[in-house]
Short mmCIF file of C-alpha atoms in Angstrom, two decimals:
data_model
loop_
_atom_site.label_atom_id
_atom_site.label_comp_id
_atom_site.label_asym_id
_atom_site.label_seq_id
_atom_site.Cartn_x
_atom_site.Cartn_y
_atom_site.Cartn_z
CA MET A 23 0.00 0.00 0.00
CA SER A 24 1.37 3.35 -0.98
CA LYS A 25 1.83 6.13 1.52
CA SER A 26 -1.06 8.09 -0.02
CA HIS A 27 -3.40 5.12 0.24
CA ALA A 28 -2.35 4.53 3.83
CA SER A 29 -3.46 8.07 4.68
CA LEU A 30 -6.78 7.46 2.95
CA ARG A 31 -7.71 5.27 5.90
CA ALA A 32 -7.26 8.26 8.21
CA ILE A 33 -10.01 10.33 6.61
CA ALA A 34 -13.71 10.01 7.39
CA PRO A 35 -15.34 6.89 5.89
CA GLU A 36 -17.94 8.90 3.96
CA TYR A 37 -15.13 10.66 2.07
CA ARG A 38 -13.01 7.59 1.34
CA SER A 39 -15.30 6.39 -1.42
CA ARG A 40 -15.38 9.88 -2.96
CA PHE A 41 -11.59 10.10 -3.06
CA GLU A 42 -11.34 6.63 -4.57
CA ALA A 43 -14.05 7.42 -7.16
CA ALA A 44 -12.17 10.55 -8.20
CA ARG A 45 -8.92 8.58 -8.39
CA GLN A 46 -10.55 5.98 -10.64
CA LYS A 47 -11.92 8.71 -12.95
CA LEU A 48 -8.47 10.23 -13.24
CA LEU A 49 -6.88 6.88 -14.03
CA ALA A 50 -9.58 6.13 -16.62
CA ARG A 51 -8.73 9.41 -18.36
CA GLY A 52 -5.08 8.42 -18.59
CA TRP A 53 -3.76 10.56 -15.74
CA LYS A 54 -1.21 9.23 -13.28
CA VAL A 55 -1.90 10.26 -9.69
CA THR A 56 1.50 11.33 -8.33
CA ARG A 57 0.53 12.79 -4.95
CA THR A 58 -2.61 13.20 -2.90
CA GLY A 59 -3.43 16.04 -0.56
CA TYR A 60 -6.21 14.48 1.48
CA ASP A 61 -6.21 17.32 3.97
CA HIS A 62 -7.00 19.81 1.18
CA GLY A 63 -8.97 17.53 -1.14
CA LEU A 64 -6.42 17.67 -3.97
CA TYR A 65 -4.87 15.24 -6.40
CA TYR A 66 -1.60 15.96 -8.15
CA VAL A 67 -1.70 14.28 -11.55
CA GLU A 68 0.46 14.04 -14.62
CA LYS A 69 0.15 12.90 -18.20
CA GLY A 70 3.22 12.96 -20.40
CA ASN A 71 5.24 15.96 -19.31
CA LYS A 72 2.25 17.90 -17.98
CA GLU A 73 1.45 18.03 -14.26
CA ILE A 74 -1.63 19.67 -12.78
CA ILE A 75 -3.36 19.93 -9.43
CA CYS A 76 -7.06 19.19 -9.39
CA SER A 77 -9.76 19.29 -6.78
CA VAL A 78 -11.27 15.94 -5.85
CA TRP A 79 -14.66 17.64 -5.54
CA ASP A 80 -14.50 19.07 -9.07
CA VAL A 81 -13.65 15.66 -10.48
CA ILE A 82 -16.46 13.95 -8.58
CA GLU A 83 -19.25 16.48 -8.73
CA ARG A 84 -18.71 18.15 -12.08
CA GLY A 85 -16.17 16.00 -13.90
CA GLU A 86 -14.14 19.17 -14.39
CA ALA A 87 -10.62 20.41 -13.75
CA LEU A 88 -8.98 18.15 -16.29
CA PRO A 89 -8.03 18.98 -19.84
#
């Protein structure tokens, strides 16, 4: 288990599934999740040589924040 997934257990259970759902959407779009900021609700993702920071809530609720 990666360090980021280990910290996922520390957040409230009702948010765990949301974070994982957002992670799966990112992976399905071809993004690699490089870091996770659970305390701020952020994912750091990269594709090719491009790295961006996106809000978990934008990915889940609106499917936004990704090119």
